[in-house]
mmCIF file of C-alpha atoms in Angstrom:
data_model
loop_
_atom_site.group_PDB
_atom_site.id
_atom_site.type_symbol
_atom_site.label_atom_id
_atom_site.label_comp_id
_atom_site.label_asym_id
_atom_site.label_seq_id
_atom_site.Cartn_x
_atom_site.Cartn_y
_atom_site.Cartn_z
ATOM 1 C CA UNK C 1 155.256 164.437 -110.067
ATOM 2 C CA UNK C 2 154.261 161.565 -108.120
ATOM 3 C CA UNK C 3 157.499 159.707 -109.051
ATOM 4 C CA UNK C 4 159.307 162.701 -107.437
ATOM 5 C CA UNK C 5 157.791 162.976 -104.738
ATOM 6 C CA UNK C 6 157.635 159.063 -103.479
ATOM 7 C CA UNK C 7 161.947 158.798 -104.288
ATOM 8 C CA UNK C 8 162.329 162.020 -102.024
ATOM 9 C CA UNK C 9 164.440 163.372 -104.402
ATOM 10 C CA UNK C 10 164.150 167.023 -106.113
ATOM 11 C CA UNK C 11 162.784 166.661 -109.987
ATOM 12 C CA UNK C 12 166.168 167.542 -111.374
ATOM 13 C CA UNK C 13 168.087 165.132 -109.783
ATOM 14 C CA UNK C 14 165.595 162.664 -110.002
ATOM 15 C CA UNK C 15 166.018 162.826 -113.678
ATOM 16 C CA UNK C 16 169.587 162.758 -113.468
ATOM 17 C CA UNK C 17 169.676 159.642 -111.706
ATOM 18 C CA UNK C 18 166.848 158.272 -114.024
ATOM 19 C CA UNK C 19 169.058 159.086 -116.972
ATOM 20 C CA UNK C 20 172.197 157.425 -114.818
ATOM 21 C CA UNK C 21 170.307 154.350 -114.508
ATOM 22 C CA UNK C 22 168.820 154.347 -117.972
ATOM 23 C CA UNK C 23 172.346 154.333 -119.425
ATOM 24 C CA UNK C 24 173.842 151.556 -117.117
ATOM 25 C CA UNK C 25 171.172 149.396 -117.591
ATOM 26 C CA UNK C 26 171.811 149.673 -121.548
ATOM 27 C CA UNK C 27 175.581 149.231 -121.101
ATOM 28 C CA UNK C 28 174.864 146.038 -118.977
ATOM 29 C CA UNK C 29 173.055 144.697 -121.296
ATOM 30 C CA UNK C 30 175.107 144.831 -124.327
ATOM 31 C CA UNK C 31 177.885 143.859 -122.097
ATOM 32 C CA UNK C 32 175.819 141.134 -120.886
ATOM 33 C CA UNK C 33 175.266 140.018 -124.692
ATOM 34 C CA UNK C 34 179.076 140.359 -125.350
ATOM 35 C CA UNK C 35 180.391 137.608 -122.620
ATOM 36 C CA UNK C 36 178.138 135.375 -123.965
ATOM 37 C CA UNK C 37 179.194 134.780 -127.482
ATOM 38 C CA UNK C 38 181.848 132.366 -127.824
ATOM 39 C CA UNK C 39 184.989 133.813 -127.539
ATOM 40 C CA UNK C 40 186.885 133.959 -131.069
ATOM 41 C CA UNK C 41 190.660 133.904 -131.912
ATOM 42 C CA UNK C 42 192.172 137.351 -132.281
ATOM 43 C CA UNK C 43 192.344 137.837 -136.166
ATOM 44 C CA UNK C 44 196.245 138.184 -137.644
ATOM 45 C CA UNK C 45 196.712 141.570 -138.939
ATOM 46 C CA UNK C 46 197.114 141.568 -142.769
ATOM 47 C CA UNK C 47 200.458 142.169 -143.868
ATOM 48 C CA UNK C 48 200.953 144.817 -146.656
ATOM 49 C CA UNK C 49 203.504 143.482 -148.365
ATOM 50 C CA UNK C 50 203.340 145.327 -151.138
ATOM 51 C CA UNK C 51 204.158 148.732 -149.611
ATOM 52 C CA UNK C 52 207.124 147.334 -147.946
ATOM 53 C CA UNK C 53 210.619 149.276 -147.978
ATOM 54 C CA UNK C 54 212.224 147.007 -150.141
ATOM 55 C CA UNK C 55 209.608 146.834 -152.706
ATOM 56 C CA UNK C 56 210.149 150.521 -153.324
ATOM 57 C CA UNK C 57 213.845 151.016 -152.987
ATOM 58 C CA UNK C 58 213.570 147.837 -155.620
ATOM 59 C CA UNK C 59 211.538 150.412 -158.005
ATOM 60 C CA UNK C 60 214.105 153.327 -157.000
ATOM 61 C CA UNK C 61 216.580 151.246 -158.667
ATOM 62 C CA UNK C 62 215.428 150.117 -161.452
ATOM 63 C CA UNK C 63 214.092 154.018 -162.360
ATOM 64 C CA UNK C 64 217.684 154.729 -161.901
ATOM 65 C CA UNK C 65 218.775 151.738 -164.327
ATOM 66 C CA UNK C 66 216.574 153.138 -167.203
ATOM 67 C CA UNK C 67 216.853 156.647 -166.758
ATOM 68 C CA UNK C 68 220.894 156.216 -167.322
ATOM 69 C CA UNK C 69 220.216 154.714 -171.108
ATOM 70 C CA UNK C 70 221.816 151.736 -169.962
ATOM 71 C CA UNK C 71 222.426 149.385 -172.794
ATOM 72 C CA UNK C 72 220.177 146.707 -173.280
ATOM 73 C CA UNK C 73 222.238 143.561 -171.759
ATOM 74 C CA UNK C 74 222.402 146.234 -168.348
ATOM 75 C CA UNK C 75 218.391 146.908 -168.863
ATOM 76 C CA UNK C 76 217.440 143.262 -168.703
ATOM 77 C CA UNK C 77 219.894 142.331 -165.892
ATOM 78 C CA UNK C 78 218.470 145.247 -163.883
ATOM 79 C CA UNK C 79 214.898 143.907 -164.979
ATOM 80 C CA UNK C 80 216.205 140.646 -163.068
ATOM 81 C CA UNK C 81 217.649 141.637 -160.225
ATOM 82 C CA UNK C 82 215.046 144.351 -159.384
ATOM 83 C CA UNK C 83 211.937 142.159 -159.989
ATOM 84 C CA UNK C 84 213.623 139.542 -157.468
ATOM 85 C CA UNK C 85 213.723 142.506 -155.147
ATOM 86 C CA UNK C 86 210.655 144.172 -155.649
ATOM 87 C CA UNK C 87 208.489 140.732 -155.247
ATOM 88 C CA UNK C 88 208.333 139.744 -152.123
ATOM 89 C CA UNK C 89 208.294 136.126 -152.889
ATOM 90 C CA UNK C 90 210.449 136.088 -155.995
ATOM 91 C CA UNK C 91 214.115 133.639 -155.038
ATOM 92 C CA UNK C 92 215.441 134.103 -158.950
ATOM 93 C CA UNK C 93 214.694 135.292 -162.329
ATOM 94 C CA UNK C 94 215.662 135.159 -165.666
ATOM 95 C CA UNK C 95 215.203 136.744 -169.113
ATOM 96 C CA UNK C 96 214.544 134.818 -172.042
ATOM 97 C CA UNK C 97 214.981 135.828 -175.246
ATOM 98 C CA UNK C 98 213.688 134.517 -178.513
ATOM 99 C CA UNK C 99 214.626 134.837 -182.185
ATOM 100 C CA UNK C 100 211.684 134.425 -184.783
ATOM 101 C CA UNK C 101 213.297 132.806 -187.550
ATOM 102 C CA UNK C 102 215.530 130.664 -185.150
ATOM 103 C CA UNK C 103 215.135 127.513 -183.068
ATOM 104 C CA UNK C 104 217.436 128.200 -180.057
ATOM 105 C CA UNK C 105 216.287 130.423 -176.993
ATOM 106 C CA UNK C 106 218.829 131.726 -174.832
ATOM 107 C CA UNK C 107 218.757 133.299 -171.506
ATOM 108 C CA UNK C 108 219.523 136.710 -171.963
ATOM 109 C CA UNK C 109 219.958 137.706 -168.489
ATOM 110 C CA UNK C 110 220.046 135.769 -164.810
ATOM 111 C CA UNK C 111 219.943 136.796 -161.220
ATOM 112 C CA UNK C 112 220.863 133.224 -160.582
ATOM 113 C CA UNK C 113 222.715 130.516 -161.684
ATOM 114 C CA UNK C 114 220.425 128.266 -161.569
ATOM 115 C CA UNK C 115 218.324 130.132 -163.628
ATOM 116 C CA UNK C 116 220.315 128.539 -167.015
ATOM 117 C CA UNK C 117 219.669 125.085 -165.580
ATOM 118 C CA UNK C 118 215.485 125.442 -165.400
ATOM 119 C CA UNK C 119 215.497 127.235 -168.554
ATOM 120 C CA UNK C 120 218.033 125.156 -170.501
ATOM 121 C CA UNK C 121 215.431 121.939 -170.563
ATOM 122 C CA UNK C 122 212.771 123.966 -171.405
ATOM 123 C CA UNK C 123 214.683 125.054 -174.948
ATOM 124 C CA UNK C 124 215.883 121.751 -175.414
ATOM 125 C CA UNK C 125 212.094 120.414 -175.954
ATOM 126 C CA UNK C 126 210.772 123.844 -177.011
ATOM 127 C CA UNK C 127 208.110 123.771 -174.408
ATOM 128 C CA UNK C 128 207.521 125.568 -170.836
ATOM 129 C CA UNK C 129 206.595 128.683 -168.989
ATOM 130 C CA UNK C 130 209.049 130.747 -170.201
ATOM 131 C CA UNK C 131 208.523 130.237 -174.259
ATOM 132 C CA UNK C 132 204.638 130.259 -173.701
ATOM 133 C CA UNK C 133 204.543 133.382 -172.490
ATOM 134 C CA UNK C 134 207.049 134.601 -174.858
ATOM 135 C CA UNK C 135 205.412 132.785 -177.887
ATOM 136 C CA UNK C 136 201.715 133.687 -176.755
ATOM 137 C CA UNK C 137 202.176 137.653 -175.180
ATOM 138 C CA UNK C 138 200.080 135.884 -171.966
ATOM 139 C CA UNK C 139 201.168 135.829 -168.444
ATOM 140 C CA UNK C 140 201.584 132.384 -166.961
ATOM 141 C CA UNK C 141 201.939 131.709 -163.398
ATOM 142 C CA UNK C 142 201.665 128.081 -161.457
ATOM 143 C CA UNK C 143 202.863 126.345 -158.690
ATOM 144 C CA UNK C 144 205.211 123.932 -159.728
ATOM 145 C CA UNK C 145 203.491 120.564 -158.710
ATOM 146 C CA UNK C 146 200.561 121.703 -160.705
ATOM 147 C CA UNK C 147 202.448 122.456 -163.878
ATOM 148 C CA UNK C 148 203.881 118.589 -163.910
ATOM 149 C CA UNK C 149 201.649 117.008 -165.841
ATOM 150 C CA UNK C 150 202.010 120.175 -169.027
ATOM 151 C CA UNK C 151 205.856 120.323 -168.660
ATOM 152 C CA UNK C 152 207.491 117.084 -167.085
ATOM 153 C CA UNK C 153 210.980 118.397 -167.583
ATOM 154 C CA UNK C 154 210.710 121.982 -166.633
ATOM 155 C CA UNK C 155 208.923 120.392 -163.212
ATOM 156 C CA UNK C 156 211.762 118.597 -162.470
ATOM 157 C CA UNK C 157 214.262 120.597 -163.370
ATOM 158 C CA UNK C 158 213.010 123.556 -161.114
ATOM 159 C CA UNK C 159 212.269 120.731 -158.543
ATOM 160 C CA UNK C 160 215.854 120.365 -158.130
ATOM 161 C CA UNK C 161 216.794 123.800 -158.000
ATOM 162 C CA UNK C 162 214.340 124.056 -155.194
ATOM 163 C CA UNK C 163 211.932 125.943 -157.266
ATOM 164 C CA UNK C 164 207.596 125.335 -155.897
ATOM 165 C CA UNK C 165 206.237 128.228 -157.816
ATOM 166 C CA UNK C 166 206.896 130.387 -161.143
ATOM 167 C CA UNK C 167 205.509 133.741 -162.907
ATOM 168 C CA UNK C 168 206.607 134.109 -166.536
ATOM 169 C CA UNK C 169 205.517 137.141 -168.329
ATOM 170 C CA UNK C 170 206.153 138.271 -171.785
ATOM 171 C CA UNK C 171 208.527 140.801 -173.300
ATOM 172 C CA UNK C 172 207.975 142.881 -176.175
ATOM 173 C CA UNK C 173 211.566 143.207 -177.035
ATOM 174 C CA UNK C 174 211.349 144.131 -181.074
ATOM 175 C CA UNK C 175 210.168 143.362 -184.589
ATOM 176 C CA UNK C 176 212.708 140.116 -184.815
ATOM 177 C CA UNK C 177 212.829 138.921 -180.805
ATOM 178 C CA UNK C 178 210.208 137.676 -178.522
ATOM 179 C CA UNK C 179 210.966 137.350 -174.813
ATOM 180 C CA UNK C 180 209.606 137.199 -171.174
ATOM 181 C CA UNK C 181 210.698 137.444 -168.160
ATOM 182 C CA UNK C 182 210.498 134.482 -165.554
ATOM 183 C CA UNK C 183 210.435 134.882 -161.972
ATOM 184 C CA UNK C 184 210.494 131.553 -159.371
ATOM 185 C CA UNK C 185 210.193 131.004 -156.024
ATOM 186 C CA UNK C 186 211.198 128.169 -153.386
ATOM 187 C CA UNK C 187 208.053 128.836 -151.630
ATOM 188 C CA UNK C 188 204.628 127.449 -152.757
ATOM 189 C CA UNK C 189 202.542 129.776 -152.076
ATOM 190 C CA UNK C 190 202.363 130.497 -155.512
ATOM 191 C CA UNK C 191 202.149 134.455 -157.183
ATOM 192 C CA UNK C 192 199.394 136.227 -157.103
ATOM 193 C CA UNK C 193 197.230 138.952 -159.186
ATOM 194 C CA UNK C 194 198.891 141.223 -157.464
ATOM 195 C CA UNK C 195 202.010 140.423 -158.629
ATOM 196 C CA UNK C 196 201.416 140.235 -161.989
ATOM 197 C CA UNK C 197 200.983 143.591 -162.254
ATOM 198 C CA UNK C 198 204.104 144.628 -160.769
ATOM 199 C CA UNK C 199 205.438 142.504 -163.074
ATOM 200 C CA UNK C 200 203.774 144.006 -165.588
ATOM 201 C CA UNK C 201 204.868 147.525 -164.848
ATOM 202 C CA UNK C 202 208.592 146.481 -164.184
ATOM 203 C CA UNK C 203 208.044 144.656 -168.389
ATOM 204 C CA UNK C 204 206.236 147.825 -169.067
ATOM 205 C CA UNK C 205 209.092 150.204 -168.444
ATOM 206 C CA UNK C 206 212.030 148.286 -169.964
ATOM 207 C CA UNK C 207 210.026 147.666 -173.471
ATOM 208 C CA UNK C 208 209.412 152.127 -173.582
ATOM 209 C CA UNK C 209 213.287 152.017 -172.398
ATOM 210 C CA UNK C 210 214.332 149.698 -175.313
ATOM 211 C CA UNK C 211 211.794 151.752 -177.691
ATOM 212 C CA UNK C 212 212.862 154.953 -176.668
ATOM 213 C CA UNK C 213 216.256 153.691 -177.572
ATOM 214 C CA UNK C 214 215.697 152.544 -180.833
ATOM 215 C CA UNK C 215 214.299 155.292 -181.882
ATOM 216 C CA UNK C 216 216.609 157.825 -181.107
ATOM 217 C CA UNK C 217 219.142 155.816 -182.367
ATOM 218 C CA UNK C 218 217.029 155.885 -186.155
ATOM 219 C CA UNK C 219 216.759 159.375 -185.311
ATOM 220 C CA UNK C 220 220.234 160.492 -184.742
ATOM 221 C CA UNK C 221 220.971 158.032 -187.874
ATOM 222 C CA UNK C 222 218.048 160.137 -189.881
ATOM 223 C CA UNK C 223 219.770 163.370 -188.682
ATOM 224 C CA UNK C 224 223.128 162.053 -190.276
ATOM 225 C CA UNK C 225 221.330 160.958 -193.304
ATOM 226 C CA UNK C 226 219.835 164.628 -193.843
ATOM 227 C CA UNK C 227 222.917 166.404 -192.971
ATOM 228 C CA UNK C 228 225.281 164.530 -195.282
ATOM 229 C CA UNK C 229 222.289 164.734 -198.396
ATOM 230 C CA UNK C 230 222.393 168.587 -197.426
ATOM 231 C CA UNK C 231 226.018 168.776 -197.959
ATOM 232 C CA UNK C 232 225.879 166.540 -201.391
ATOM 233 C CA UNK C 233 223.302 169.014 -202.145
ATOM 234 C CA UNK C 234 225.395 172.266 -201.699
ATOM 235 C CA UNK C 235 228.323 170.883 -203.559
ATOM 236 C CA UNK C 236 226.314 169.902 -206.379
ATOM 237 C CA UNK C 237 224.598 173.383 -206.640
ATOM 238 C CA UNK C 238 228.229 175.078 -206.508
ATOM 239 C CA UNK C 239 229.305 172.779 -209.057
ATOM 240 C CA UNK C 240 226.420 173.749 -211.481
ATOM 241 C CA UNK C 241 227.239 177.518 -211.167
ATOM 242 C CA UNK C 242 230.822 176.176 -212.192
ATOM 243 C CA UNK C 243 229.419 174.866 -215.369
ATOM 244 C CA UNK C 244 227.355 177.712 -215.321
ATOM 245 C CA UNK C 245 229.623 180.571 -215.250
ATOM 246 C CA UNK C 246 232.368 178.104 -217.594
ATOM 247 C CA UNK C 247 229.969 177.190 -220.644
ATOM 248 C CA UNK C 248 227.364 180.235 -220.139
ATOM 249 C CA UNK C 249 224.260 177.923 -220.215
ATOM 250 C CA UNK C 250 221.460 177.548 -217.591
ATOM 251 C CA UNK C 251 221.299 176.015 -214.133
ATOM 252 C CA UNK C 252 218.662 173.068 -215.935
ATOM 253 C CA UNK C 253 221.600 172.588 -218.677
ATOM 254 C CA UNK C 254 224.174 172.888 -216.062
ATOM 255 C CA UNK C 255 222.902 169.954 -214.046
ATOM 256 C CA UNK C 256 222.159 167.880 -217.560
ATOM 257 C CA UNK C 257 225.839 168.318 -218.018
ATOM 258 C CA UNK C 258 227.202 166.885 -215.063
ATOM 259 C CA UNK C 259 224.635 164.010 -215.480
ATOM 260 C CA UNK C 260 225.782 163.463 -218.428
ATOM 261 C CA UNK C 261 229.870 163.664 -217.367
ATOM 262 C CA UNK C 262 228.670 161.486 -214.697
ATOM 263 C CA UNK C 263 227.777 158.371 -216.775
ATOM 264 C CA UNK C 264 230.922 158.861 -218.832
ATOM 265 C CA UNK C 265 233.139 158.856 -216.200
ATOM 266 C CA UNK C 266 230.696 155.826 -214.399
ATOM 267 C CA UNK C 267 231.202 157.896 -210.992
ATOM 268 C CA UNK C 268 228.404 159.692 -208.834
ATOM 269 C CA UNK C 269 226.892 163.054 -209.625
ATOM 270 C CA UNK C 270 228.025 164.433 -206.038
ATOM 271 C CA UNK C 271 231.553 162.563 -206.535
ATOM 272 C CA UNK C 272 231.820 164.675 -209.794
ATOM 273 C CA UNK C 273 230.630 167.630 -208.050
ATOM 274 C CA UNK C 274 232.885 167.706 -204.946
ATOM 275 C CA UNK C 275 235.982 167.211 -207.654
ATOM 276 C CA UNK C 276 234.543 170.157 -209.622
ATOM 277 C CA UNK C 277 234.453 172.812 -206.716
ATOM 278 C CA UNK C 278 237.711 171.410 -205.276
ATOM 279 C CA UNK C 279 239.616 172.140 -208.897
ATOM 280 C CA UNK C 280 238.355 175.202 -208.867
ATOM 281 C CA UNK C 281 239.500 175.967 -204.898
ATOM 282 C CA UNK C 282 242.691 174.609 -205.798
ATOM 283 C CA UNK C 283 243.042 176.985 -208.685
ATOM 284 C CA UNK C 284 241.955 179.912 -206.593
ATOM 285 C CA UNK C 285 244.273 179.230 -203.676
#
């Protein structure tokens, strides 16, 4: 009450103004703190890169590639030219392939000539990137001043296609083939975890394309398989009631006859069968 009376001022807005000063003081004194510390460098915004619009039309692409059953020379040059667009520091890639039981690698697929060129030195001394990962089912990324001292050739051969850093993964491609897929860049920045997985799901989806595949092929070959043993079947059952109905014996007998007609004549049991009902067709037409 005192304090209200001595600033001539009614108690409410002497606690307004109180509260007024209260605050400014506060806001002068952080502000106060602020201009003090040593000014720092604005910080430079972090790039996503990965959410960029290429990246995903990239993906688009490629869905569209292995949705159309493309065969598998089109599925591993869309597996190059995608993963050089979906990465955003990928320059080139390639696609080697690898048979088991043979000593010469090829490069399946390229986005770039000079692709052959890196790769070709690396089959010629069966050693690199590219055949590690396909040999050991590891992912193996470097920059290419680093990697020197492991694979003298491949270094200098991607040296003078202007090659600083590399990213092979490997391939699952089937039971008689290893493979990977090898991605290099003029800058040296090198690849990072990041990209690996991409990489990984771009691998990912061709090796369930190429399975898918080979399956339904088997499958649709299976089908055949079944259809044509149906038929054999049919005729063979038609030809026993033949016998049958001819010599008045049993179905068992029936079928012990054409065995045994069979081995006389050294032809098949469904051979002799189709003849049989086709004689008697004939005879009825």
């Amino acid at each position: 009450m005192t304090d209200s009376i001595s600033s001539g001022l009614p108690p409410d807005e002497h606690s307004t103004a109180a509260t007024l000063a209260a605050a400014t003081a506060f806001d002068d004194e952080i502000a106060g703190a602020l201009s003090s510390r040593p000014t720092r460098a604005t910080p430079t915004p972090i790039t996503m890169r990965y959410f960029a619009a290429d990246t995903f039309d990239a993906l688009d692409v490629f869905r569209e590639i292995l949705l159309s059953h493309s065969r598998f020379q089109a599925l591993l040059q869309g597996l190059c030219d995608q993963a050089v667009a979906a990465l955003p520091g990928a320059d080139m890639a390639g696609v080697t392939l690898l048979h088991h039981d043979a000593a010469n690698p090829e490069t399946a697929a390229r986005s770039d000539s000079r692709v052959s060129d890196i790769e070709a030195d690396q089959y010629r001394v069966n050693e690199g990137p590219c055949l590690e990962a396909a040999r050991t089912g590891r992912i193996v990324r470097d920059r290419v001043e680093e990697a020197a001292s492991r694979w003298p050739l491949f270094a200098a051969a991607a040296t003078d296609a202007g090659v600083r850093s590399f990213l092979s993964a490997p391939l699952d491609v089937d039971s008689e083939h290893a493979g990977s897929l090898n991605i290099y860049s003029v800058g040296d920045h090198g690849f990072s975890d990041i990209d690996e997985v991409l990489v990984k799901v771009l691998v990912t989806a061709v090796e369930v394309a190429v399975w898918e595949s080979r399956h339904t092929a088997e499958a649709r070959e299976e089908s055949g398989n079944l259809r044509r043993a149906m038929e054999t079947r049919a005729c063979i059952e038609q030809a026993k009631g033949i016998v049958m109905a001819v010599r008045g014996i049993t179905a068992d007998a029936a079928f012990a006859a054409l065995v045994e007609q069979s081995q006389r004549e050294n032809v098949r049991v469904s051979v002799l069968a189709e003849r049989t009902v086709s004689s008697v067709v004939a005879v009825a037409q």
